Short mmCIF file of C-alpha atoms and ligand atoms in Angstrom, two decimals:
data_model
loop_
_atom_site.label_atom_id
_atom_site.label_comp_id
_atom_site.label_asym_id
_atom_site.label_seq_id
_atom_site.Cartn_x
_atom_site.Cartn_y
_atom_site.Cartn_z
CA MET A 1 24.51 5.22 -20.35
CA THR A 2 20.79 4.41 -20.29
CA ASP A 3 18.68 6.63 -18.08
CA LEU A 4 19.43 5.38 -14.60
CA THR A 5 15.91 6.05 -13.36
CA SER A 6 14.36 3.60 -15.80
CA LEU A 7 16.25 0.59 -14.46
CA THR A 8 14.46 -1.94 -12.33
CA LEU A 9 15.79 -2.45 -8.85
CA ALA A 10 17.27 -5.78 -9.87
CA GLU A 11 19.06 -4.13 -12.82
CA ALA A 12 20.35 -1.33 -10.62
CA ARG A 13 21.68 -3.85 -8.11
CA LYS A 14 23.67 -5.45 -10.92
CA GLY A 15 24.96 -2.10 -12.24
CA LEU A 16 26.13 -1.13 -8.77
CA ALA A 17 27.81 -4.49 -8.18
CA ASP A 18 29.54 -4.31 -11.58
CA LYS A 19 30.60 -0.68 -10.85
CA THR A 20 28.87 0.51 -14.06
CA PHE A 21 27.65 3.45 -11.95
CA THR A 22 27.73 4.51 -8.34
CA SER A 23 24.90 4.89 -5.89
CA LEU A 24 25.65 8.61 -5.81
CA GLU A 25 25.04 8.79 -9.58
CA LEU A 26 21.90 6.69 -9.26
CA THR A 27 20.66 8.83 -6.38
CA ASP A 28 21.43 12.11 -8.18
CA ALA A 29 19.52 10.90 -11.25
CA HIS A 30 16.48 10.30 -9.05
CA LEU A 31 16.82 13.60 -7.20
CA THR A 32 16.82 15.38 -10.57
CA ALA A 33 13.76 13.42 -11.67
CA ILE A 34 11.95 14.35 -8.44
CA GLU A 35 12.68 18.04 -8.98
CA ALA A 36 11.31 17.86 -12.52
CA ALA A 37 8.13 16.09 -11.37
CA ARG A 38 6.98 18.38 -8.54
CA VAL A 39 3.71 18.92 -10.39
CA LEU A 40 2.78 15.34 -9.44
CA ASN A 41 3.01 16.28 -5.72
CA ALA A 42 4.20 12.75 -4.93
CA PHE A 43 6.84 13.85 -2.41
CA VAL A 44 5.84 15.94 0.60
CA MET A 45 9.44 16.19 1.79
CA GLU A 46 12.62 15.77 -0.24
CA THR A 47 15.74 14.79 1.67
CA PRO A 48 18.56 15.27 -0.89
CA ASP A 49 21.37 15.82 1.63
CA GLN A 50 20.48 12.72 3.57
CA ALA A 51 20.09 10.78 0.30
CA ARG A 52 23.55 11.76 -0.91
CA ALA A 53 25.12 10.93 2.44
CA MET A 54 23.45 7.52 2.45
CA ALA A 55 24.52 6.94 -1.17
CA ARG A 56 28.16 7.76 -0.36
CA GLU A 57 28.05 5.37 2.56
CA ALA A 58 26.58 2.67 0.30
CA ASP A 59 29.28 3.30 -2.30
CA SER A 60 32.00 2.85 0.27
CA ARG A 61 30.40 -0.34 1.55
CA ILE A 62 30.11 -1.66 -2.02
CA ALA A 63 33.78 -0.81 -2.60
CA LYS A 64 34.73 -2.73 0.55
CA GLY A 65 32.67 -5.72 -0.56
CA ASP A 66 30.40 -5.49 2.43
CA ALA A 67 27.19 -4.35 0.71
CA GLY A 68 23.74 -5.25 2.01
CA PRO A 69 21.06 -6.65 -0.33
CA LEU A 70 19.67 -3.17 -1.12
CA ALA A 71 22.96 -1.29 -1.05
CA GLY A 72 22.71 2.04 -2.82
CA ILE A 73 19.07 1.65 -3.98
CA PRO A 74 17.11 4.95 -3.76
CA LEU A 75 13.64 4.56 -2.23
CA GLY A 76 10.70 6.75 -1.27
CA ILE A 77 9.03 6.40 2.13
CA LYS A 78 5.31 6.87 2.74
CA ASP A 79 4.84 9.68 5.25
CA LEU A 80 3.13 7.24 7.61
CA PHE A 81 6.50 5.72 8.56
CA ALA A 82 8.36 7.46 11.38
CA THR A 83 11.78 8.54 10.17
CA ARG A 84 14.23 9.73 12.77
CA GLY A 85 15.03 13.42 12.40
CA VAL A 86 12.80 13.76 9.32
CA ARG A 87 9.33 15.29 9.54
CA THR A 88 6.58 12.66 9.64
CA THR A 89 2.99 13.88 9.33
CA ALA A 90 0.70 11.08 8.04
CA CYS A 91 -0.28 13.99 5.75
CA SER A 92 -2.43 15.45 8.53
CA LYS A 93 -2.32 19.02 9.75
CA ILE A 94 -2.67 17.72 13.28
CA LEU A 95 0.87 16.31 13.29
CA GLY A 96 2.20 19.69 12.19
CA ASN A 97 5.98 19.56 12.01
CA PHE A 98 6.34 16.42 14.11
CA VAL A 99 9.91 15.11 13.88
CA PRO A 100 10.24 11.61 15.35
CA THR A 101 13.18 10.76 17.57
CA TYR A 102 12.89 7.14 16.41
CA GLU A 103 12.82 5.15 13.19
CA SER A 104 10.09 2.67 12.23
CA THR A 105 11.24 -0.95 12.26
CA VAL A 106 10.44 -1.42 8.56
CA THR A 107 12.47 1.59 7.42
CA SER A 108 15.33 0.80 9.79
CA GLN A 109 15.57 -2.64 8.16
CA LEU A 110 15.75 -1.01 4.72
CA TRP A 111 18.59 1.26 5.89
CA ARG A 112 20.29 -1.73 7.57
CA ASP A 113 20.31 -3.38 4.13
CA GLY A 114 21.85 -0.31 2.50
CA ALA A 115 18.89 1.46 0.87
CA VAL A 116 18.93 5.24 0.35
CA MET A 117 16.07 7.53 1.40
CA LEU A 118 15.05 10.12 -1.20
CA GLY A 119 12.25 11.64 0.87
CA LYS A 120 8.74 11.23 2.25
CA LEU A 121 5.76 10.43 0.07
CA ASN A 122 2.26 11.85 0.01
CA ASN A 123 -0.71 9.77 1.19
CA ASP A 124 -4.32 10.17 2.23
CA GLU A 125 -4.61 11.74 5.70
CA PHE A 126 -3.92 8.95 8.23
CA ALA A 127 -4.20 6.56 5.24
CA MET A 128 -7.95 7.10 5.03
CA GLY A 129 -8.95 7.25 1.40
CA SER A 130 -8.71 5.63 -2.00
CA SER A 131 -7.55 8.55 -4.12
CA ASN A 132 -4.94 10.52 -2.15
CA GLU A 133 -7.33 13.47 -2.15
CA THR A 134 -7.63 13.67 1.66
CA SER A 135 -3.96 14.63 2.20
CA CYS A 136 -3.34 18.00 3.86
CA PHE A 137 -0.64 18.51 1.22
CA GLY A 138 -3.17 18.25 -1.61
CA PRO A 139 -3.82 15.54 -4.19
CA VAL A 140 -1.21 13.53 -6.08
CA GLY A 141 -1.22 13.26 -9.85
CA ASN A 142 -1.18 9.89 -11.55
CA PRO A 143 1.54 9.79 -14.24
CA TRP A 144 -1.00 7.96 -16.41
CA ARG A 145 -3.56 9.92 -18.44
CA ARG A 146 -6.46 8.79 -20.58
CA ASP A 147 -5.50 8.62 -24.28
CA GLY A 148 -5.82 12.07 -25.83
CA SER A 149 -6.82 13.75 -22.55
CA ASN A 150 -5.11 16.29 -20.29
CA THR A 151 -7.22 15.49 -17.24
CA THR A 152 -5.10 14.70 -14.20
CA LEU A 153 -6.18 11.43 -12.67
CA VAL A 154 -5.78 10.19 -9.10
CA PRO A 155 -3.09 7.57 -8.44
CA GLY A 156 -5.38 5.74 -6.00
CA GLY A 157 -4.85 5.77 -2.27
CA SER A 158 -3.98 5.85 0.38
CA SER A 159 -0.42 5.14 -0.84
CA GLY A 160 -0.89 7.48 -3.81
CA GLY A 161 2.49 9.19 -3.50
CA SER A 162 4.24 5.81 -3.37
CA ALA A 163 2.49 4.51 -6.49
CA SER A 164 2.86 7.74 -8.45
CA ALA A 165 6.57 8.11 -7.59
CA VAL A 166 7.38 4.52 -8.53
CA ALA A 167 5.41 4.71 -11.80
CA ALA A 168 6.92 8.09 -12.74
CA LEU A 169 10.46 6.76 -12.18
CA LEU A 170 11.13 9.07 -9.23
CA CYS A 171 12.28 6.23 -6.97
CA MET A 172 13.11 2.56 -7.54
CA GLY A 173 10.58 1.36 -4.99
CA ALA A 174 8.59 2.70 -2.09
CA THR A 175 7.17 1.70 1.24
CA ALA A 176 3.41 1.68 1.55
CA THR A 177 0.72 0.48 3.95
CA ASP A 178 -2.53 -1.34 3.37
CA THR A 179 -5.50 -1.38 5.76
CA GLY A 180 -8.21 -2.07 3.19
CA GLY A 181 -6.42 -1.88 -0.15
CA SER A 182 -4.01 1.05 0.07
CA ILE A 183 -1.10 -0.83 -1.48
CA ARG A 184 -2.96 -2.88 -4.08
CA GLN A 185 -5.46 -0.29 -5.38
CA PRO A 186 -2.86 2.44 -6.11
CA ALA A 187 -0.58 -0.20 -7.64
CA ALA A 188 -3.42 -1.21 -9.98
CA PHE A 189 -4.10 2.45 -10.90
CA THR A 190 -0.47 3.10 -11.87
CA ALA A 191 0.70 -0.20 -13.42
CA THR A 192 3.02 -0.93 -10.51
CA VAL A 193 3.31 -4.06 -8.37
CA GLY A 194 2.12 -3.88 -4.77
CA ILE A 195 2.01 -6.60 -2.15
CA LYS A 196 0.23 -6.54 1.18
CA PRO A 197 1.87 -9.32 3.13
CA THR A 198 0.16 -11.50 5.74
CA TYR A 199 -0.87 -9.63 8.87
CA GLY A 200 2.07 -9.95 11.25
CA ARG A 201 4.73 -10.32 8.54
CA CYS A 202 6.03 -6.73 8.81
CA SER A 203 6.33 -4.88 12.07
CA ARG A 204 3.84 -2.06 12.62
CA TRP A 205 6.17 -0.38 15.10
CA GLY A 206 6.78 3.25 14.19
CA ILE A 207 4.03 3.35 11.56
CA VAL A 208 1.25 5.84 12.30
CA ALA A 209 -1.69 3.64 13.32
CA PHE A 210 -5.00 3.71 11.44
CA ALA A 211 -6.78 0.41 12.24
CA SER A 212 -4.28 -1.74 14.08
CA SER A 213 -5.88 -5.14 13.44
CA LEU A 214 -5.84 -4.48 9.68
CA ASP A 215 -2.76 -2.28 9.05
CA GLN A 216 0.15 -3.93 7.28
CA ALA A 217 3.21 -2.50 5.53
CA GLY A 218 4.45 -3.65 2.15
CA PRO A 219 6.32 -2.42 -0.93
CA ILE A 220 5.24 -0.84 -4.20
CA ALA A 221 7.71 -1.55 -6.99
CA ARG A 222 8.06 -1.72 -10.76
CA SER A 223 8.30 -5.49 -11.06
CA VAL A 224 7.36 -8.59 -9.12
CA ARG A 225 11.04 -9.35 -8.54
CA ASP A 226 11.65 -5.85 -7.18
CA ALA A 227 8.71 -6.22 -4.81
CA ALA A 228 10.14 -9.56 -3.60
CA MET A 229 13.54 -7.95 -2.95
CA LEU A 230 11.98 -5.11 -0.95
CA LEU A 231 9.67 -7.30 1.08
CA ARG A 232 12.55 -9.49 2.17
CA SER A 233 14.16 -6.49 3.86
CA MET A 234 10.92 -5.05 5.23
CA ALA A 235 9.59 -8.28 6.78
CA GLY A 236 10.63 -10.01 9.97
CA HIS A 237 9.85 -10.47 13.61
CA ASP A 238 9.99 -7.48 15.92
CA PRO A 239 9.49 -7.83 19.66
CA LYS A 240 8.28 -4.21 19.71
CA ASP A 241 5.09 -5.22 17.85
CA THR A 242 3.19 -7.94 19.72
CA THR A 243 1.29 -8.89 16.55
CA SER A 244 4.51 -9.45 14.61
CA VAL A 245 5.06 -13.13 13.94
CA ASP A 246 8.29 -14.94 14.72
CA ILE A 247 8.84 -17.11 11.67
CA PRO A 248 11.84 -16.88 9.34
CA VAL A 249 11.67 -14.58 6.31
CA PRO A 250 12.17 -16.66 3.16
CA ASP A 251 14.23 -15.54 0.20
CA TYR A 252 11.20 -14.28 -1.73
CA GLU A 253 13.24 -13.69 -4.86
CA ALA A 254 13.88 -17.43 -5.11
CA ALA A 255 10.15 -17.88 -5.76
CA ILE A 256 10.40 -15.93 -9.02
CA GLY A 257 10.49 -18.24 -12.01
CA LYS A 258 9.46 -21.26 -9.95
CA SER A 259 7.00 -23.50 -11.79
CA VAL A 260 3.32 -23.00 -10.99
CA LYS A 261 2.43 -26.29 -12.65
CA GLY A 262 -0.30 -28.15 -10.81
CA MET A 263 -1.21 -25.20 -8.60
CA LYS A 264 -4.91 -24.82 -7.97
CA ILE A 265 -6.21 -21.30 -8.54
CA GLY A 266 -9.63 -20.32 -7.23
CA ILE A 267 -11.93 -17.97 -9.13
CA PRO A 268 -14.45 -16.66 -6.62
CA ARG A 269 -17.93 -16.43 -8.08
CA GLU A 270 -18.97 -13.62 -5.71
CA TYR A 271 -16.40 -11.25 -7.20
CA ARG A 272 -18.35 -11.20 -10.47
CA LEU A 273 -20.22 -7.99 -9.71
CA ASP A 274 -23.32 -6.70 -11.47
CA GLY A 275 -22.41 -3.82 -13.69
CA MET A 276 -18.68 -4.59 -13.63
CA PRO A 277 -17.04 -3.15 -16.76
CA ALA A 278 -16.66 -5.77 -19.49
CA GLU A 279 -12.97 -4.86 -19.75
CA ILE A 280 -12.33 -5.95 -16.18
CA GLU A 281 -14.16 -9.19 -16.77
CA LYS A 282 -12.07 -9.77 -19.90
CA LEU A 283 -8.84 -9.05 -18.09
CA TRP A 284 -9.76 -11.45 -15.32
CA GLN A 285 -10.35 -14.16 -17.93
CA ALA A 286 -7.03 -13.35 -19.59
CA GLY A 287 -5.27 -13.72 -16.23
CA ALA A 288 -6.90 -17.09 -15.69
CA ASP A 289 -5.85 -18.20 -19.18
CA TRP A 290 -2.23 -17.13 -18.61
CA LEU A 291 -2.04 -19.11 -15.39
CA LYS A 292 -3.64 -22.09 -17.11
CA SER A 293 -1.07 -21.98 -19.92
CA ALA A 294 1.62 -22.02 -17.25
CA GLY A 295 0.19 -25.31 -15.97
CA ALA A 296 -2.10 -24.15 -13.16
CA GLU A 297 -5.56 -25.58 -12.68
CA LEU A 298 -8.46 -23.14 -12.46
CA VAL A 299 -11.40 -23.92 -10.20
CA GLU A 300 -14.50 -21.94 -9.34
CA VAL A 301 -14.75 -21.24 -5.62
CA SER A 302 -17.28 -19.54 -3.39
CA LEU A 303 -16.60 -16.90 -0.74
CA PRO A 304 -20.21 -16.43 0.36
CA HIS A 305 -19.71 -13.60 2.87
CA THR A 306 -17.93 -11.31 0.41
CA LYS A 307 -20.85 -8.93 0.15
CA TYR A 308 -20.64 -8.12 3.86
CA ALA A 309 -16.93 -7.34 3.80
CA LEU A 310 -17.12 -3.67 2.86
CA PRO A 311 -19.87 -2.72 5.36
CA ALA A 312 -18.11 -4.70 8.10
CA TYR A 313 -14.77 -3.04 7.24
CA TYR A 314 -16.37 0.40 7.51
CA ILE A 315 -17.34 -0.44 11.09
CA VAL A 316 -14.16 -2.18 12.26
CA ALA A 317 -11.70 0.27 10.66
CA PRO A 318 -13.36 3.49 11.94
CA ALA A 319 -13.84 1.92 15.39
CA GLU A 320 -10.12 1.25 15.67
CA ALA A 321 -9.28 4.60 14.09
CA SER A 322 -11.38 6.54 16.58
CA SER A 323 -9.50 4.88 19.38
CA ASN A 324 -6.05 5.25 17.77
CA LEU A 325 -6.60 8.91 16.92
CA ALA A 326 -7.63 9.82 20.47
CA ARG A 327 -3.95 10.49 21.15
CA TYR A 328 -3.93 13.62 18.94
CA ASP A 329 -5.08 16.01 21.60
CA GLY A 330 -2.89 19.07 21.09
CA VAL A 331 -0.80 18.15 24.12
CA ARG A 332 1.68 15.60 22.88
CA TYR A 333 2.22 16.04 19.16
CA GLY A 334 2.16 18.66 16.45
CA LEU A 335 -0.61 21.20 16.24
CA ARG A 336 -1.95 23.00 19.33
CA GLU A 337 -4.75 25.54 18.98
CA PRO A 338 -5.11 28.27 21.60
CA ALA A 339 -7.85 27.67 24.19
CA LYS A 340 -9.07 28.79 27.60
CA ASN A 341 -9.14 25.33 29.18
CA ILE A 342 -8.13 21.75 28.49
CA ILE A 343 -11.46 20.64 26.96
CA GLU A 344 -11.42 23.59 24.60
CA LEU A 345 -7.80 22.79 23.75
CA TYR A 346 -8.82 19.29 22.63
CA GLU A 347 -11.83 20.57 20.74
CA ASN A 348 -10.11 23.41 18.94
CA THR A 349 -7.04 21.35 18.06
CA ARG A 350 -9.00 18.40 16.73
CA ALA A 351 -11.48 20.59 14.86
CA GLU A 352 -8.66 22.46 13.17
CA GLY A 353 -6.20 19.58 12.78
CA PHE A 354 -8.29 16.80 11.27
CA GLY A 355 -9.72 16.86 7.76
CA ALA A 356 -13.32 16.02 6.86
CA GLU A 357 -12.80 12.33 6.07
CA VAL A 358 -10.86 11.72 9.28
CA LYS A 359 -13.59 13.45 11.30
CA ARG A 360 -16.21 11.29 9.59
CA ARG A 361 -14.31 8.13 10.56
CA VAL A 362 -13.81 9.26 14.16
CA MET A 363 -17.53 9.98 14.46
CA ILE A 364 -18.57 6.65 12.89
CA GLY A 365 -16.07 4.81 15.08
CA THR A 366 -17.20 6.51 18.26
CA TYR A 367 -20.81 5.79 17.38
CA VAL A 368 -20.37 2.07 16.69
CA LEU A 369 -18.39 1.63 19.91
CA SER A 370 -20.79 3.53 22.13
CA ALA A 371 -23.01 1.88 24.73
CA GLY A 372 -26.15 0.48 23.17
CA TYR A 373 -24.65 0.30 19.68
CA TYR A 374 -21.56 -1.77 20.40
CA ASP A 375 -23.37 -5.13 20.09
CA ALA A 376 -25.46 -4.07 17.12
CA TYR A 377 -22.55 -2.77 15.06
CA TYR A 378 -19.04 -3.45 16.29
CA LEU A 379 -19.58 -6.92 17.70
CA ARG A 380 -21.66 -7.91 14.70
CA ALA A 381 -18.97 -6.69 12.32
CA GLN A 382 -16.38 -8.74 14.20
CA LYS A 383 -18.56 -11.83 13.78
CA VAL A 384 -18.88 -11.13 10.07
CA ARG A 385 -15.11 -10.79 9.96
CA THR A 386 -14.75 -14.29 11.41
CA LEU A 387 -17.09 -15.64 8.73
CA ILE A 388 -15.12 -13.92 5.96
CA LYS A 389 -11.92 -15.47 7.29
CA LYS A 390 -13.62 -18.85 7.42
CA ASP A 391 -14.71 -18.56 3.77
CA PHE A 392 -11.05 -18.33 2.79
CA GLU A 393 -10.01 -21.12 5.15
CA ASP A 394 -12.63 -23.43 3.65
CA CYS A 395 -11.37 -22.59 0.21
CA PHE A 396 -7.72 -23.26 1.08
CA ALA A 397 -8.73 -26.47 2.90
CA LYS A 398 -9.98 -27.75 -0.46
CA GLY A 399 -6.46 -27.49 -1.82
CA VAL A 400 -6.67 -24.07 -3.46
CA ASP A 401 -3.21 -22.46 -3.55
CA ALA A 402 -4.24 -18.92 -4.44
CA ILE A 403 -7.28 -16.93 -5.53
CA LEU A 404 -7.38 -14.72 -8.61
CA THR A 405 -9.57 -11.59 -8.72
CA PRO A 406 -9.54 -8.17 -10.34
CA ALA A 407 -7.66 -5.66 -8.16
CA THR A 408 -10.16 -2.82 -8.57
CA PRO A 409 -13.64 -2.41 -10.05
CA SER A 410 -12.45 0.41 -12.37
CA ALA A 411 -9.37 2.18 -13.70
CA ALA A 412 -8.09 5.47 -12.24
CA PHE A 413 -10.57 8.35 -12.18
CA GLY A 414 -10.14 12.12 -12.31
CA ILE A 415 -9.33 14.31 -9.32
CA GLY A 416 -12.65 15.44 -7.81
CA GLU A 417 -14.65 12.95 -9.88
CA LYS A 418 -15.70 10.56 -7.12
CA GLY A 419 -17.11 10.62 -3.60
CA GLY A 420 -17.99 14.32 -3.45
CA ALA A 421 -21.67 13.82 -2.73
CA ASP A 422 -21.55 10.28 -1.38
CA PRO A 423 -18.47 8.88 0.39
CA VAL A 424 -19.68 5.33 -0.27
CA GLU A 425 -18.93 5.86 -3.96
CA MET A 426 -15.26 6.18 -2.94
CA TYR A 427 -15.42 3.30 -0.45
CA LEU A 428 -16.60 0.96 -3.25
CA ASN A 429 -13.11 1.12 -4.75
CA ASP A 430 -11.97 -1.35 -2.13
CA ILE A 431 -14.58 -3.97 -2.82
CA PHE A 432 -12.03 -6.56 -3.97
CA THR A 433 -9.28 -5.70 -1.50
CA VAL A 434 -10.84 -5.27 1.97
CA THR A 435 -11.77 -8.94 2.33
CA VAL A 436 -8.06 -9.76 2.32
CA ASN A 437 -7.33 -7.40 5.24
CA MET A 438 -10.36 -8.69 7.15
CA ALA A 439 -8.93 -12.22 6.81
CA GLY A 440 -5.31 -11.15 7.45
CA LEU A 441 -4.13 -12.81 4.22
CA PRO A 442 -1.41 -11.77 1.75
CA GLY A 443 -2.51 -10.17 -1.53
CA ILE A 444 -0.53 -8.92 -4.53
CA ALA A 445 -1.65 -6.59 -7.31
CA VAL A 446 0.10 -7.02 -10.66
CA PRO A 447 -0.39 -4.89 -13.80
CA ALA A 448 -2.24 -6.97 -16.35
CA GLY A 449 -3.56 -4.78 -19.13
CA LYS A 450 -5.14 -1.50 -20.17
CA ASP A 451 -8.70 -0.33 -20.60
CA ALA A 452 -10.13 1.22 -23.77
CA GLN A 453 -8.92 4.66 -22.63
CA GLY A 454 -5.35 3.45 -22.28
CA LEU A 455 -5.36 3.27 -18.47
CA PRO A 456 -3.71 0.42 -16.60
CA LEU A 457 -5.70 -2.31 -14.86
CA GLY A 458 -4.43 -4.83 -12.34
CA LEU A 459 -5.18 -8.32 -11.16
CA GLN A 460 -5.02 -9.48 -7.56
CA LEU A 461 -3.79 -12.81 -6.22
CA ILE A 462 -4.71 -13.78 -2.66
CA GLY A 463 -2.65 -16.40 -0.85
CA ARG A 464 -2.58 -18.61 2.21
CA PRO A 465 -1.21 -17.07 5.40
CA PHE A 466 2.57 -16.54 5.13
CA ASP A 467 2.66 -17.93 1.60
CA GLU A 468 3.79 -14.76 -0.15
CA GLU A 469 6.16 -16.94 -2.19
CA THR A 470 3.30 -18.48 -4.17
CA LEU A 471 2.01 -14.98 -4.93
CA PHE A 472 5.41 -13.96 -6.26
CA SER A 473 5.62 -17.08 -8.47
CA LEU A 474 2.12 -16.61 -9.87
CA GLY A 475 2.47 -12.83 -10.09
CA GLU A 476 5.52 -13.18 -12.25
CA VAL A 477 3.63 -15.45 -14.67
CA ILE A 478 1.05 -12.68 -15.11
CA GLU A 479 3.78 -10.05 -15.46
CA GLN A 480 5.56 -12.08 -18.15
CA ALA A 481 2.35 -12.62 -20.09
CA ALA A 482 1.03 -9.06 -19.77
CA GLY A 483 4.32 -7.24 -20.30
CA ARG A 484 5.48 -4.01 -18.68
CA PHE A 485 3.54 -0.75 -18.81
CA THR A 486 5.19 2.67 -18.64
CA PRO A 487 3.32 6.00 -18.76
CA ALA A 488 4.20 8.55 -21.44
CA ARG A 489 5.93 11.48 -19.76
CA TRP A 490 3.92 14.74 -19.66
CA TRP A 491 5.25 16.38 -16.48
N1 LIG B 1 -9.61 3.06 1.15
C1 LIG B 1 -9.72 2.38 2.40
C2 LIG B 1 -10.07 3.36 3.48
O1 LIG B 1 -10.24 4.50 3.17
C3 LIG B 1 -8.44 1.67 2.73
C4 LIG B 1 -7.35 2.57 3.10
C5 LIG B 1 -6.09 1.84 3.47
O2 LIG B 1 -5.89 0.70 3.10
N2 LIG B 1 -5.26 2.51 4.25
O3 LIG B 1 -10.20 3.03 4.61
#
């Protein structure tokens, strides 16, 4: 039998349906792989007993012919998703050993459809970061290394554990979240596929909040088809999230292989940055050529407010974060530091419980929301946000079906290599992805090639609201042309 961990989700679904192997066998193969890959630090909590119980249940449902669309498929869950009875920390010390008594809507839909939980995945603390280095559980290793080098690289962030685990064949897919790029950037750094759906497509209920007007859940997977299968289960209306949208979830998988002939693809001129590596530029051109060969029409478009997106994001996101994180006060959840009075309790708990990046965001957020600065910063950033959204609307109004851009301005970098002296160096990673969150649009990152050092690079496609299907169709064209990329095992 071929190694069960190297199957795609679609292949595993077939093997399970044909009874070539059981979910218990598939799950055990992944549990063994996880044990052998602890050096990557992708999982912060392994749940083997629960996984085997869920696998047995899936096997009996498959035997009875009543299997859900993800029956028996082993997945990893970002530690930002509340999982009932299983520790959920957002990789922050402040949540301590918090064990939710409820399940997030997204994960409950995955279990409803028969998926198996292997454990909880590492991420940047409260999803703030681009390298998974802010986690209280320590950094995650990228399974990819530069040719001829032993340096451990970051997998991107904040969904670094999700991307690393999927790329290293530790799980068949993973949940992730994206506030400014946290699904797409790690996907690009690990040669996996990540889609951030339209804001409102997946319920945010039971996901630890970072910046509520930007946060959106989505899958990281090993192929475009696998991502489509996962998103179908994760998406859907939920009355418990007032921003969740009540429109039917299409069969995303049906979009795979659909002709893209005649589609109009925008190439935004403002994404051509000064000093962008020639390799990224070349890859972008290759992506455009592949889509053209498949019958799409390429047009240059302009998104004039792009250059304000990152500064505006770093006002809006911290503002919302400072408000969302006010609830961690030492009274209700997790960590509580000893103190003589209630004010000291808040101070000691928050000083001890939050890491440096989270504290920075809380301070920035509090500052931009404070009297006298609110209009100058927060309100202004919100106006810029409206203009960014309008740029995209104007573009789509001209008949553009999707926009093609690089996913990241560079390939993965080494642990400790970036952002030490200047946090903005790290923030610049999200230059191509934050605009999409600001506008609430869907965006997919698809592996497209490698740089001169042998590291994967990704391309991003941005779609119209609730038109994830077009992204899956176009994404698969890129995947077919670029081929699959698998890291050489060193762990
Ligand atoms: N890297 C960005 C940040 O640190 C985005 C993170 C995310 O999407 N969760 O805010």
